[in-house]
Short mmCIF file of C-alpha atoms in Angstrom, two decimals:
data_model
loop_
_atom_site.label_atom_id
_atom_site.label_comp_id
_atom_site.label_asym_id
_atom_site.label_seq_id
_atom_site.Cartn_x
_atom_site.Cartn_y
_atom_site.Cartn_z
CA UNK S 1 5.02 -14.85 -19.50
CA UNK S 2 1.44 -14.64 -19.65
CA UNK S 3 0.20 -11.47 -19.54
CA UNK S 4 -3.23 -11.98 -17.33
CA UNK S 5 -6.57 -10.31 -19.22
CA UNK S 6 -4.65 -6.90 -19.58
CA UNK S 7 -4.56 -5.89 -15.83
CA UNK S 8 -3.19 -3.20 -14.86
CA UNK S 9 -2.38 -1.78 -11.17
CA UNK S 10 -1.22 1.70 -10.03
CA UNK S 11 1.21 1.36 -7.21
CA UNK S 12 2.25 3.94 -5.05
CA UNK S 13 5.41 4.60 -3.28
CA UNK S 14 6.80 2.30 -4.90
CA UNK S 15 10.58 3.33 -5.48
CA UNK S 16 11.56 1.42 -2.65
CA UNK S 17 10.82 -0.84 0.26
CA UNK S 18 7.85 -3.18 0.27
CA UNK S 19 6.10 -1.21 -2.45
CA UNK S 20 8.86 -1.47 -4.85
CA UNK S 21 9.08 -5.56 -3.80
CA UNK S 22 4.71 -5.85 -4.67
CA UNK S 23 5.38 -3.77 -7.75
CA UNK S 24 7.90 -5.86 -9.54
CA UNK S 25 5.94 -8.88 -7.75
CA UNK S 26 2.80 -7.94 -9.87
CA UNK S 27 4.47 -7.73 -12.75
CA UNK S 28 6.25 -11.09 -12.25
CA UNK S 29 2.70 -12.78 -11.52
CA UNK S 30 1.87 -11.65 -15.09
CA UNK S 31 0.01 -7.64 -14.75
CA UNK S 32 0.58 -6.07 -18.00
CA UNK S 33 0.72 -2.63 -16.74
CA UNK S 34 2.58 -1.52 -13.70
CA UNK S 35 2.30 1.88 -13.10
CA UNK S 36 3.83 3.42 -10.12
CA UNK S 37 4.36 6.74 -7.94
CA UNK S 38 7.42 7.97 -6.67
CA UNK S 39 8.51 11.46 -3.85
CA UNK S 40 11.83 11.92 -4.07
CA UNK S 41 13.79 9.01 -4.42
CA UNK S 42 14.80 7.51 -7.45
CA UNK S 43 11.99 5.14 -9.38
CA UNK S 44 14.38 3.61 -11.91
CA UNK S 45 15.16 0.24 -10.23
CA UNK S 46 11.78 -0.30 -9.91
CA UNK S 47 10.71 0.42 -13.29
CA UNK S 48 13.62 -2.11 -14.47
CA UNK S 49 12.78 -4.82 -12.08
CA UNK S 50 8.86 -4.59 -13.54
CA UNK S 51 10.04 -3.91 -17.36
CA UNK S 52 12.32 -7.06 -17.01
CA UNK S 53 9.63 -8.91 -15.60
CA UNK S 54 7.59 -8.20 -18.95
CA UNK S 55 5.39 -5.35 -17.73
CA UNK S 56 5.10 -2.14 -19.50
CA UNK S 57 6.28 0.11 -16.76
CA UNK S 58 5.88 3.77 -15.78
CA UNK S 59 6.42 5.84 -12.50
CA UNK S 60 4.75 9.41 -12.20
CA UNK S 61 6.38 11.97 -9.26
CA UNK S 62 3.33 12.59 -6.53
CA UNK S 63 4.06 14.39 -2.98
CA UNK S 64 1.03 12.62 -1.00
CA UNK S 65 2.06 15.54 2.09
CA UNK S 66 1.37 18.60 -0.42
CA UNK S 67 -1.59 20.38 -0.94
CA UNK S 68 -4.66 18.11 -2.24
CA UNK S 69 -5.51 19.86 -5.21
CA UNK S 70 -2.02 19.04 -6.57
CA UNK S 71 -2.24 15.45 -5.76
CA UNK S 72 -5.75 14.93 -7.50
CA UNK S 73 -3.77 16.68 -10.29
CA UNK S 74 -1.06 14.55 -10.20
CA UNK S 75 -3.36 11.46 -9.74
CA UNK S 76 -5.42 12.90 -12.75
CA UNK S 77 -2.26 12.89 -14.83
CA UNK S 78 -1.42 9.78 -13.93
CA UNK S 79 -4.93 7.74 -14.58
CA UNK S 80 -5.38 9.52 -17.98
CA UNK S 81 -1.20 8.78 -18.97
CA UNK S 82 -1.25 5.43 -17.83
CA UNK S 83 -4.59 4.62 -17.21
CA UNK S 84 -7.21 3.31 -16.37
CA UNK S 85 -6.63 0.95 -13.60
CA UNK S 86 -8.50 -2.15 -12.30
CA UNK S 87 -6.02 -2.71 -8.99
CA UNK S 88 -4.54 0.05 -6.49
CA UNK S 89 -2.03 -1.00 -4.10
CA UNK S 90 -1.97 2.15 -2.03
CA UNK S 91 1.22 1.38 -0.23
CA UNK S 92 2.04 5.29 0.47
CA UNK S 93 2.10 6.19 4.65
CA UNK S 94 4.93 7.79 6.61
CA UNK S 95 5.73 6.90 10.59
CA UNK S 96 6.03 9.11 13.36
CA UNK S 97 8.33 8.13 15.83
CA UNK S 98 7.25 10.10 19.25
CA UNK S 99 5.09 10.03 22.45
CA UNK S 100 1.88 12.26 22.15
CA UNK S 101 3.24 14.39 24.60
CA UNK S 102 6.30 15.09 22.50
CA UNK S 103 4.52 15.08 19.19
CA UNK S 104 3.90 18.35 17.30
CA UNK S 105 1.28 19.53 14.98
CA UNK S 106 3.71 18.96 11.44
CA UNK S 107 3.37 15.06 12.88
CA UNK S 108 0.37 15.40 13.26
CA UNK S 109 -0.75 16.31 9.72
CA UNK S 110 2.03 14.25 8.24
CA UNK S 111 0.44 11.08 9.59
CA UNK S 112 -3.09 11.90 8.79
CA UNK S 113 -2.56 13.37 5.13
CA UNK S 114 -0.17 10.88 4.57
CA UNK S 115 -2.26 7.77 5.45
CA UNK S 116 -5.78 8.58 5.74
CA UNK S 117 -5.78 11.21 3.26
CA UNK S 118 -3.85 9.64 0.51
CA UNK S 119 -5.89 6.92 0.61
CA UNK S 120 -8.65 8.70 0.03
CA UNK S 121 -7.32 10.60 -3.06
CA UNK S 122 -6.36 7.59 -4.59
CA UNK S 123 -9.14 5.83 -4.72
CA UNK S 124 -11.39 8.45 -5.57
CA UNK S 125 -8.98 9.17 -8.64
CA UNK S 126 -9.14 5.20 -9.33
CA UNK S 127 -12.52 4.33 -8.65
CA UNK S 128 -14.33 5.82 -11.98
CA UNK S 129 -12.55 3.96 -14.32
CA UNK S 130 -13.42 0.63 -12.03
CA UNK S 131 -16.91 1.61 -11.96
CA UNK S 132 -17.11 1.47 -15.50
CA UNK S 133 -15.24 -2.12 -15.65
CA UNK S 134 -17.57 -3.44 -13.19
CA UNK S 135 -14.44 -4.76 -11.68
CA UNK S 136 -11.77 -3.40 -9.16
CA UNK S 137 -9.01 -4.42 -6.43
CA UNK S 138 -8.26 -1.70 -3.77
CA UNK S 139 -5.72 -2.74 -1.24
CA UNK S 140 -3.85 -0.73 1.60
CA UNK S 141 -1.99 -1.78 4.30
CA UNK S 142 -2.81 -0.72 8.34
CA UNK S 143 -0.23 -1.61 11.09
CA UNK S 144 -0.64 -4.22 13.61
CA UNK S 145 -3.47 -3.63 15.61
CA UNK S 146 -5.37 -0.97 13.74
CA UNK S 147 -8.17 -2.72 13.11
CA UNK S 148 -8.89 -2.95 16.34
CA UNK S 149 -7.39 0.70 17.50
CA UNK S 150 -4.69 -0.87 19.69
CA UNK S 151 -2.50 1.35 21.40
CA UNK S 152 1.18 1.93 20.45
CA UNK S 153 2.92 3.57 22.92
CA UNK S 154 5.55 5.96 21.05
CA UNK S 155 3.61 5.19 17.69
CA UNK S 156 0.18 7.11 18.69
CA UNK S 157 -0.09 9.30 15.77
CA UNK S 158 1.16 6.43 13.47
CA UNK S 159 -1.43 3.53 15.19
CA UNK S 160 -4.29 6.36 15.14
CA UNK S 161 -4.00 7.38 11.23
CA UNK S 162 -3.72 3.53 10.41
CA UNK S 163 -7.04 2.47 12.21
CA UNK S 164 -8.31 5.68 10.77
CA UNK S 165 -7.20 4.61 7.40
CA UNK S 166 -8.93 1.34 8.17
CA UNK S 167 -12.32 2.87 8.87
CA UNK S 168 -12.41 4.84 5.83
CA UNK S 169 -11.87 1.48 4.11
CA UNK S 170 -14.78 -0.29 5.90
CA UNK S 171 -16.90 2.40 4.62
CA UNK S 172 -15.72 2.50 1.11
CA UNK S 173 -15.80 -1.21 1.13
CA UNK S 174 -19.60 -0.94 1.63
CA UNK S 175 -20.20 1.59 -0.56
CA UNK S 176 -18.80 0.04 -3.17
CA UNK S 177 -20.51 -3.26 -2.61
CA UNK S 178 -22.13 -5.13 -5.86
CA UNK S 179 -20.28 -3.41 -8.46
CA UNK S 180 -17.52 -5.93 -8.79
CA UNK S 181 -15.11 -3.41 -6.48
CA UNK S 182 -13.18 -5.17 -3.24
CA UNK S 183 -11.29 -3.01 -1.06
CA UNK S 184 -8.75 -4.95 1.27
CA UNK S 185 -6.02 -4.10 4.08
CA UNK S 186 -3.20 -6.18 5.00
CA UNK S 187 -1.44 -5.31 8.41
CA UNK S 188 2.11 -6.06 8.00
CA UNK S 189 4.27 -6.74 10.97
CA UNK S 190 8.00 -4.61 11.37
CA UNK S 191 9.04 -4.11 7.27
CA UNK S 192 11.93 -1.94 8.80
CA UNK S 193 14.07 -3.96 6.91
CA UNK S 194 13.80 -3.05 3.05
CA UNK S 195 16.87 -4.03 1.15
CA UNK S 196 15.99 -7.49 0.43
CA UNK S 197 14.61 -8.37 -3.10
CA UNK S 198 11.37 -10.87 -3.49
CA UNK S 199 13.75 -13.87 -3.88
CA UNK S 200 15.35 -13.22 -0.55
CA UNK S 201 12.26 -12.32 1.41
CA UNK S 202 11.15 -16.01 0.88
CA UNK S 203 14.05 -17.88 1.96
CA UNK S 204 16.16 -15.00 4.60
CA UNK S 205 14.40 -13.96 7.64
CA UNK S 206 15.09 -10.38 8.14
CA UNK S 207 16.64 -8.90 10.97
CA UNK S 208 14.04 -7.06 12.77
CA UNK S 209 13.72 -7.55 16.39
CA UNK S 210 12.26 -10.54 17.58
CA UNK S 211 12.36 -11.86 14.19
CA UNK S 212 9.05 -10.20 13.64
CA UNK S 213 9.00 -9.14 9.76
CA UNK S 214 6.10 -9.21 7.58
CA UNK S 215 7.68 -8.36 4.83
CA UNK S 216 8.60 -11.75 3.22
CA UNK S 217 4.81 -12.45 3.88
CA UNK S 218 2.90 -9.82 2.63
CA UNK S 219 5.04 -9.85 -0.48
CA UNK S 220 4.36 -13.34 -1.54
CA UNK S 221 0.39 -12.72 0.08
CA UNK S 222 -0.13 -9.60 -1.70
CA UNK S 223 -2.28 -11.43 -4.32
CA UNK S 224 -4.76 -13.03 -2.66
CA UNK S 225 -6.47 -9.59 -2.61
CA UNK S 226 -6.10 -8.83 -6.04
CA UNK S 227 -6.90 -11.72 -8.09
CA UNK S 228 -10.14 -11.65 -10.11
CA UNK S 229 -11.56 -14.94 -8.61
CA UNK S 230 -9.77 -13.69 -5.41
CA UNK S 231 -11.36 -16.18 -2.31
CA UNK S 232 -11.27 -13.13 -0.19
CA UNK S 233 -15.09 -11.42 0.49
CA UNK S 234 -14.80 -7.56 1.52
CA UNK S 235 -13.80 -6.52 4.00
CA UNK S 236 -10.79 -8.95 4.61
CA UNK S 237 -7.50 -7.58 7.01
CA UNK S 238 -4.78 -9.85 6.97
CA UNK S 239 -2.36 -9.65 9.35
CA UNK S 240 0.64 -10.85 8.17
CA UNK S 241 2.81 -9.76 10.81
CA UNK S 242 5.84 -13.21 11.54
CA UNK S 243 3.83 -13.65 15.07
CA UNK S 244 4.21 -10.16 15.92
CA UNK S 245 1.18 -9.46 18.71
CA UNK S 246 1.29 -5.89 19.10
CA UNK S 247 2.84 -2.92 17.21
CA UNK S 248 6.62 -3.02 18.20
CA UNK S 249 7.80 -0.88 20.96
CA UNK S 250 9.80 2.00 20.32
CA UNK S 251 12.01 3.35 23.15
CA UNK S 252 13.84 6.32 24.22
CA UNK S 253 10.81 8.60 22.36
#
């Protein structure tokens, strides 16, 4: 295949789930580089689904919950390995599962370091080496509703990190605006369901509740942000969400 211009992305948390489906997706849509990040489970399918797509692959171990100064290090590692990138696909962001009442102070930080604050990181550690292309793709994904701060009963920690996560993005967005930089979010709808490969996403609905899975979408969608024509202006939030209205309701919490 056609390798398109050189691109290359840095994915992250990408050894499984939707991030592993985008990363092999990327390669298949012709990225020549398809670098990824992995915690603690195993990158290796991933890096053989991209490699036998035809990208050069390579995965590099980051802990987005440990202290900041080792994930700029790890990011700095990673950028000057397997760098530079022109596209991020920040895919990393853990879920709480509890009513606020019930929640405690480790969910607390977990949701806010995990998807506000890894954000941030990565695109500060991405960003110089986009600057200096005069080109750049950030995307990230909210949940359904955070652009708009909707509540989520049993998911408040989760649904308040997310439409935190999408602020900073409004604000980097215009920051960045004129130097060839676009920063994007798609809001996915339930992607509980993460064993199916692209293939399957695009012809087997998943079996989520209600039938209510973004995942087949945002997986064949995931381009539209990234391309270098790309349509899309900044700031664009796609919800891509199989008709789900509101964040899905999570019981007995």
């Amino acid at each position: 295949m056609r390798r398109i211009n050189g691109r290359s992305v840095l994915v992250t948390g990408a050894a499984s789930g939707l991030a592993a489906g985008i990363a092999a997706g990327l390669a298949e849509d012709g990225f020549a580089r398809v670098a990824i990040t992995w915690r603690e489970s195993s990158p290796e399918q991933t890096l053989a689904r991209i490699r036998t797509a035809g990208a050069r692959a390579s995965a590099t171990q980051i802990d987005f919950l440990a202290e900041s100064s080792a994930i700029e290090s790890a990011l700095a590692e990673c950028v000057s390995e397997h760098g530079p990138f022109d596209t991020l696909v920040h895919a990393v962001g853990p879920m709480s599962f509890a009513r606020l009442e019930r929640a405690d102070d480790a969910a607390y930080r977990a949701m806010f370091d995990g998807n506000v604050r890894s954000a941030w990181l990565a695109a500060r550690a991405v960003l110089p080496g986009m600057r200096a292309a005069a080109f750049g793709r950030i995307l990230a994904f909210g949940m359904n509703g955070s652009a708009f701060a909707a509540s989520a009963p049993g998911l408040g920690l989760h649904a308040a990190s997310k439409s935190a996560l999408i602020s900073l993005l409004r604000t980097l967005a215009a920051e960045v605006a004129g130097s060839g930089i676009t920063v994007n979010a798609i809001e996915p709808g339930d992607i509980r369901e993460k064993a199916l490969t692209r293939d399957e996403t695009r012809t087997v609905s998943a079996a989520n509740h209600d039938d209510a899975c973004g995942l087949a979408r945002s997986d064949r969608r995931i381009d539209l942000g990234l391309r270098r024509r790309s349509s899309l202006p900044r700031v664009v939030y796609l919800p891509v969400t199989g008709g789900l209205q509101g964040p899905y309701e999570r019981k007995n919490t």
